[in-house]
Amino acid sequence: MSDPLILFVTDLAATELLWCATVKAAVSPPPMRGDWAAFSEWLAERPERRTLPLSVLLPDQGCSRLMVPIPGASREKALQALPFALEDLALDELDQLVTVLGDRPQTPGRWPVLLVNAELRTRVLDALSVLGLKPQQLVAAADVLPVPESGCFHVWTEPVSGSLSVVTGPHEGMAFASLAGVNPAEQLAHILTRLEHPPQRVVLQMATERPPDWPSSIEFETHAEPTLADWCVLWRAGLTTNRLLSAIASPRAAGDQHWRRRWVQVAAALVAVLGLVLLSQGISAGQKNGQVQQLQVQIERDVHAALPQVTRIVNVQVQLQQALDARHSGTQSDGLLPTLAFFGAAYRVAQPNDPKLAIQSLQFSAHKLTVALVAEKYTVLQKLLEQLQVTHAAAGGWVVSPIDAGVDAGVAHMRIGMEQLRPEHGSREQAQ
């Protein structure tokens, strides 16, 4: 990604500009200086300059950087409490300021806040709009300067305007105009004596002498004033390393927020769909459970009706098989199963001859099985009866006789009676 084009607005009227172009040389050149027209001409020299990411720095006199005491770690709640917390801290009316709250507290209960002069912000954004530019960020110039260690203040002289910017910590500081012919250190000394928590050391980034009234408890240190080329290096480093508060949402951040909203909407829809699926599955499972319970009750009712001797159902299949085995053997045998098998063999032979051949009813009483049959063809019923009689004649052991038969409304019907001969019956018939 390309280094950003840095644009520094030097005054509250937003008429004088410094801009630092991206460079590949080892030594950074000084920034260019001019008004909006000069900046526009410079952009027009190379069309690719318009495609560079743009970071705009606002003069510190148009911004306030402060830590606001708000309990808790919820940003939503902090936003609600912020107007009340700023009543005693902001020098201007809140409706004249654009308020930016940090994403999270710097330390527990202390939130970073940036206040930007609303008119200054509007002038800058309008001028950029005329040029067809959308900045990535709009930040206070002091926010991109090196952050001093705890207990130390850094004092800078802003280029062009010469106003003083005091950086007291991350997202904290003050700014005031320098007085002509007055040592900046003298102006600062009067302020330091009124602070509730003065620093232990002050580093002035300028060549100046220690004033006579400088507080003796505060260490006085001076460094060489940065050149214009040095300012470009300082700003670029701060844009990379410092945690910044921007008075606008960058196009990328706005896009990310848009997509976050879209994803939240999609996630909400998915949650709703998932809830409906789970609900329907729950209802379906509940219905199935109800059907299973109803079927279980019906099975138990039928088993008790068929097997009254069974008082407790444990395994229906096993208990039913045991009951059938008991009926098929010994003194309890009543001939039902053998008779069914005898009839079933003949029925399977006849069934392919008439698709409408069907068993209308089965009745077993007094060792006799009565079967009511219907079919489309009466001849099929007659052949079934003959097959049963032929099988009886060949194998013996059953008495087969037609009870009634006929054709009504085009439907053939027949009732057949079958009874397995018991041993005593068979011996009696043989004796006769």
Coordinates of C-alpha atoms in Angstrom, one line a residue, residues 44-370:
A44 CA -3.1 18.2 -11.7
E45 CA 0.6 17.8 -12.7
R46 CA 0.3 14.0 -12.1
P47 CA -3.1 12.4 -12.2
E48 CA -1.9 9.5 -10.1
R49 CA -1.5 11.8 -7.1
R50 CA -5.3 11.9 -6.8
T51 CA -5.3 8.2 -6.2
L52 CA -3.0 8.3 -3.2
P53 CA -4.6 7.9 0.3
L54 CA -4.9 11.3 1.9
S55 CA -4.4 12.1 5.6
V56 CA -5.4 15.6 6.7
L57 CA -3.9 17.2 9.9
L58 CA -5.8 20.0 11.6
P59 CA -4.1 22.8 13.6
D60 CA -4.1 22.2 17.3
Q61 CA -5.8 25.5 18.0
G62 CA -8.9 24.1 16.3
C63 CA -8.8 20.9 18.3
S64 CA -8.9 19.7 21.9
R65 CA -7.4 16.4 23.0
L66 CA -8.4 15.2 26.4
M67 CA -9.0 12.2 28.6
V68 CA -12.6 12.3 29.9
P69 CA -13.5 10.4 33.1
I70 CA -16.5 8.1 32.3
P71 CA -16.9 4.9 34.4
G72 CA -17.2 1.5 32.7
A73 CA -15.8 0.0 29.5
S74 CA -19.0 0.1 27.4
R75 CA -18.6 2.5 24.5
E76 CA -22.3 2.7 24.0
K77 CA -22.8 3.9 27.6
A78 CA -19.8 6.2 27.4
L79 CA -21.4 7.9 24.3
Q80 CA -24.6 8.5 26.3
A81 CA -22.6 10.0 29.2
L82 CA -20.2 12.0 27.1
P83 CA -22.2 15.3 26.7
F84 CA -22.6 15.5 30.5
A85 CA -19.0 14.7 31.1
L86 CA -17.9 17.5 28.7
E87 CA -20.0 20.3 30.2
D88 CA -17.2 21.4 32.6
L89 CA -14.3 20.4 30.3
A90 CA -15.1 21.9 26.9
L91 CA -14.2 25.6 26.4
D92 CA -16.7 26.0 23.5
E93 CA -20.3 25.2 23.2
L94 CA -20.8 21.5 22.3
D95 CA -22.9 22.4 19.3
Q96 CA -19.9 24.2 17.8
L97 CA -17.7 21.1 18.1
V98 CA -17.5 17.7 16.5
T99 CA -17.0 15.1 19.2
V100 CA -15.0 11.9 18.6
L101 CA -14.9 9.2 21.3
G102 CA -12.2 6.5 21.3
D103 CA -13.1 2.9 20.7
R104 CA -12.1 1.9 24.2
P105 CA -10.8 3.6 27.4
Q106 CA -7.1 4.5 27.6
T107 CA -7.1 3.4 31.2
P108 CA -10.0 2.1 33.3
G109 CA -12.6 4.9 33.5
R110 CA -10.6 7.4 31.2
W111 CA -11.8 7.7 27.6
P112 CA -9.8 9.5 24.9
V113 CA -11.8 12.3 23.2
L114 CA -11.1 14.6 20.3
L115 CA -13.1 17.9 20.0
V116 CA -12.8 19.6 16.6
N117 CA -14.1 23.0 15.7
A118 CA -17.1 22.3 13.5
E119 CA -16.6 25.3 11.2
L120 CA -12.9 24.4 10.6
R121 CA -13.9 20.8 9.8
T122 CA -16.6 21.9 7.3
R123 CA -14.3 24.3 5.5
V124 CA -11.7 21.6 5.0
L125 CA -14.1 19.0 3.8
D126 CA -15.8 21.4 1.5
A127 CA -12.5 22.4 -0.1
L128 CA -11.5 18.8 -0.5
S129 CA -14.9 18.0 -2.1
V130 CA -14.3 20.7 -4.7
L131 CA -11.1 19.0 -5.6
G132 CA -12.8 15.6 -5.7
L133 CA -10.9 14.2 -2.8
K134 CA -12.0 12.0 0.1
P135 CA -9.6 11.9 3.0
Q136 CA -8.9 8.7 4.8
Q137 CA -8.7 10.5 8.1
L138 CA -9.0 13.9 9.6
V139 CA -6.9 14.2 12.8
A140 CA -5.3 16.7 15.2
A141 CA -1.7 17.4 14.2
A142 CA -0.6 16.8 17.8
D143 CA -2.0 13.3 17.7
V144 CA 0.7 12.3 15.2
L145 CA 3.6 13.7 17.3
P146 CA 5.7 11.5 19.5
V147 CA 4.0 10.6 22.8
P148 CA 6.1 11.6 25.9
E149 CA 6.8 9.3 28.7
S150 CA 4.8 9.6 31.9
G151 CA 5.6 12.7 33.9
C152 CA 7.0 14.6 30.9
F153 CA 5.6 17.3 28.6
H154 CA 6.7 17.9 25.0
V155 CA 6.4 21.4 23.6
W156 CA 6.3 22.0 19.8
T157 CA 6.1 25.1 17.6
E158 CA 3.7 24.4 14.7
P159 CA 5.2 25.3 11.3
V160 CA 3.9 28.4 9.6
S161 CA 1.6 29.6 12.4
G162 CA 4.2 29.4 15.2
S163 CA 1.5 28.5 17.7
L164 CA 2.6 26.3 20.6
S165 CA 1.4 22.7 21.0
V166 CA 1.9 21.0 24.4
V167 CA 1.7 17.2 24.3
T168 CA 1.1 16.0 27.8
G169 CA 0.3 12.3 27.1
P170 CA -1.6 10.0 24.7
H171 CA -4.6 12.0 23.5
E172 CA -3.9 14.8 25.9
G173 CA -2.5 18.3 25.6
M174 CA -3.1 22.0 25.1
A175 CA -2.4 24.6 22.5
F176 CA -2.0 28.4 22.6
A177 CA -0.8 31.1 20.3
S178 CA 2.8 32.4 20.8
L179 CA 3.2 36.0 21.7
A180 CA 5.5 38.1 19.6
G181 CA 8.7 39.0 21.4
V182 CA 7.9 36.7 24.3
N183 CA 9.9 33.6 25.2
P184 CA 7.6 30.6 24.7
A185 CA 9.1 29.0 27.9
E186 CA 7.9 32.1 29.9
Q187 CA 4.3 31.6 28.6
L188 CA 4.5 27.9 29.6
A189 CA 6.0 28.7 33.0
H190 CA 2.9 30.7 34.0
I191 CA 0.7 27.7 33.0
L192 CA 2.8 25.1 34.8
T193 CA 2.5 26.9 38.1
R194 CA -1.3 26.6 38.0
L195 CA -1.5 22.9 37.2
E196 CA -2.8 20.6 39.9
H197 CA -0.4 17.8 38.7
P198 CA 2.6 19.5 37.1
P199 CA 5.2 17.4 35.2
Q200 CA 8.6 16.4 36.4
R201 CA 10.2 17.4 33.1
V202 CA 9.5 19.6 30.1
V203 CA 11.2 19.1 26.8
L204 CA 10.9 22.1 24.4
Q205 CA 11.5 21.2 20.8
M206 CA 13.0 24.7 20.1
A207 CA 16.1 26.7 20.9
T208 CA 15.2 28.9 23.9
E209 CA 16.5 29.9 27.3
R210 CA 15.2 28.9 30.7
P211 CA 13.2 31.8 32.1
P212 CA 14.0 33.1 35.6
D213 CA 10.5 32.2 36.9
W214 CA 10.7 28.6 35.7
P215 CA 9.5 26.2 38.5
S216 CA 12.5 24.8 40.2
S217 CA 10.9 21.4 40.7
I218 CA 10.5 20.9 36.9
E219 CA 13.4 19.8 34.8
F220 CA 14.0 22.1 31.8
E221 CA 15.3 20.6 28.5
T222 CA 15.6 21.9 25.0
H223 CA 16.1 20.2 21.6
A224 CA 16.8 21.7 18.2
E225 CA 13.6 22.8 16.4
P226 CA 12.5 20.5 13.6
T227 CA 13.0 21.6 10.0
L228 CA 10.1 21.5 7.6
A229 CA 11.5 18.3 6.2
D230 CA 11.7 16.9 9.7
W231 CA 8.0 17.6 10.1
C232 CA 7.1 15.3 7.2
V233 CA 9.1 12.5 8.8
L234 CA 7.5 13.1 12.2
W235 CA 3.9 13.2 10.8
R236 CA 4.4 10.1 8.7
A237 CA 5.8 8.1 11.6
G238 CA 3.0 9.2 13.9
L239 CA 0.3 8.2 11.3
T240 CA 1.9 4.7 11.4
T241 CA 2.5 4.1 15.1
N242 CA 0.0 6.3 17.1
R243 CA -3.5 5.5 18.0
L244 CA -5.5 8.2 16.3
L245 CA -8.9 9.7 16.6
S246 CA -10.4 10.8 13.3
A247 CA -13.1 13.4 12.8
I248 CA -14.4 11.4 9.8
A249 CA -14.9 7.7 9.0
S250 CA -12.5 6.7 6.3
P251 CA -14.0 5.3 3.1
R252 CA -12.5 1.9 4.0
A253 CA -13.9 2.2 7.6
A254 CA -17.3 3.2 6.2
G255 CA -17.2 0.3 3.8
D256 CA -16.2 -2.0 6.7
Q257 CA -19.1 -0.6 8.7
H258 CA -21.5 -1.1 5.8
W259 CA -20.4 -4.7 5.4
R260 CA -20.6 -5.2 9.1
R261 CA -24.2 -4.0 9.0
R262 CA -24.9 -6.3 6.1
W263 CA -23.3 -9.3 7.9
V264 CA -25.3 -8.4 11.0
Q265 CA -28.4 -8.4 8.9
V266 CA -27.5 -11.7 7.2
A267 CA -26.6 -13.2 10.6
A268 CA -29.9 -12.1 12.0
A269 CA -31.7 -13.6 9.1
L270 CA -29.8 -16.9 9.4
V271 CA -30.5 -17.0 13.1
A272 CA -34.2 -16.4 12.4
V273 CA -34.2 -19.2 9.7
L274 CA -32.3 -21.5 12.1
G275 CA -34.8 -20.8 14.8
L276 CA -37.7 -21.6 12.5
V277 CA -36.0 -24.8 11.4
L278 CA -35.3 -25.9 14.9
L279 CA -38.9 -24.9 15.9
S280 CA -40.3 -26.9 13.0
Q281 CA -38.0 -29.9 13.8
G282 CA -39.1 -29.6 17.4
I283 CA -42.8 -29.6 16.4
S284 CA -42.2 -32.4 13.9
A285 CA -40.3 -34.4 16.6
G286 CA -43.1 -33.7 19.0
Q287 CA -45.7 -34.8 16.5
K288 CA -43.7 -38.0 15.8
N289 CA -43.3 -38.6 19.5
G290 CA -47.0 -38.3 19.9
Q291 CA -47.7 -40.6 17.0
V292 CA -45.2 -43.1 18.4
Q293 CA -46.9 -43.0 21.8
Q294 CA -50.3 -43.4 20.2
L295 CA -49.0 -46.4 18.2
Q296 CA -47.5 -47.9 21.4
V297 CA -50.8 -47.6 23.2
Q298 CA -52.6 -49.2 20.3
I299 CA -50.1 -52.1 20.2
E300 CA -50.5 -52.7 23.9
R301 CA -54.3 -52.6 23.6
D302 CA -54.3 -55.1 20.7
V303 CA -51.8 -57.4 22.4
H304 CA -53.9 -57.5 25.6
A305 CA -57.0 -58.2 23.5
A306 CA -55.3 -61.1 21.6
L307 CA -53.3 -62.4 24.5
P308 CA -55.3 -61.8 27.7
Q309 CA -53.0 -64.1 29.6
V310 CA -50.2 -61.5 29.1
T311 CA -50.3 -59.0 31.9
R312 CA -47.1 -57.1 31.3
I313 CA -45.7 -56.3 27.9
V314 CA -41.9 -56.5 27.7
N315 CA -41.1 -57.6 24.1
V316 CA -44.1 -57.8 21.9
Q317 CA -42.4 -59.9 19.2
V318 CA -41.0 -62.5 21.6
Q319 CA -44.2 -62.7 23.7
L320 CA -46.3 -63.1 20.6
Q321 CA -44.1 -65.8 19.2
Q322 CA -44.3 -67.6 22.5
A323 CA -48.1 -67.5 22.5
L324 CA -48.2 -68.7 18.9
D325 CA -45.8 -71.6 19.7
A326 CA -48.0 -72.5 22.7
R327 CA -51.2 -72.5 20.5
H328 CA -49.4 -74.6 17.9
S329 CA -48.3 -77.4 20.2
G330 CA -49.6 -79.6 23.0
T331 CA -53.0 -79.5 24.3
Q332 CA -53.5 -75.8 23.6
S333 CA -53.2 -76.3 19.8
D334 CA -56.4 -75.3 18.1
G335 CA -55.3 -75.7 14.4
L336 CA -55.3 -72.0 13.5
L337 CA -51.8 -71.8 12.2
P338 CA -51.8 -75.0 10.2
T339 CA -55.1 -74.1 8.7
L340 CA -53.8 -70.6 7.7
A341 CA -50.8 -72.2 6.1
F342 CA -53.0 -74.7 4.3
F343 CA -55.2 -71.9 2.9
G344 CA -52.3 -69.6 2.2
A345 CA -50.5 -72.0 -0.2
A346 CA -53.6 -72.3 -2.4
Y347 CA -54.3 -68.5 -2.2
R348 CA -50.8 -67.6 -3.5
V349 CA -51.3 -70.0 -6.5
A350 CA -54.6 -68.3 -7.4
Q351 CA -53.6 -64.7 -6.9
P352 CA -51.7 -64.1 -10.2
N353 CA -54.8 -65.2 -12.1
D354 CA -56.9 -62.2 -10.9
P355 CA -55.3 -58.9 -9.6
K356 CA -58.6 -58.1 -7.8
L357 CA -58.6 -61.4 -5.8
A358 CA -58.7 -60.4 -2.1
I359 CA -59.5 -61.6 1.3
Q360 CA -62.5 -59.7 2.6
S361 CA -62.6 -61.3 6.1
L362 CA -61.1 -64.1 8.2
Q363 CA -62.9 -65.7 11.1
F364 CA -61.7 -68.5 13.3
S365 CA -64.1 -70.2 15.7
A366 CA -64.4 -73.7 17.2
H367 CA -61.4 -74.9 15.3
K368 CA -62.9 -73.7 12.0
L369 CA -61.5 -71.0 9.7
T370 CA -64.0 -69.2 7.5

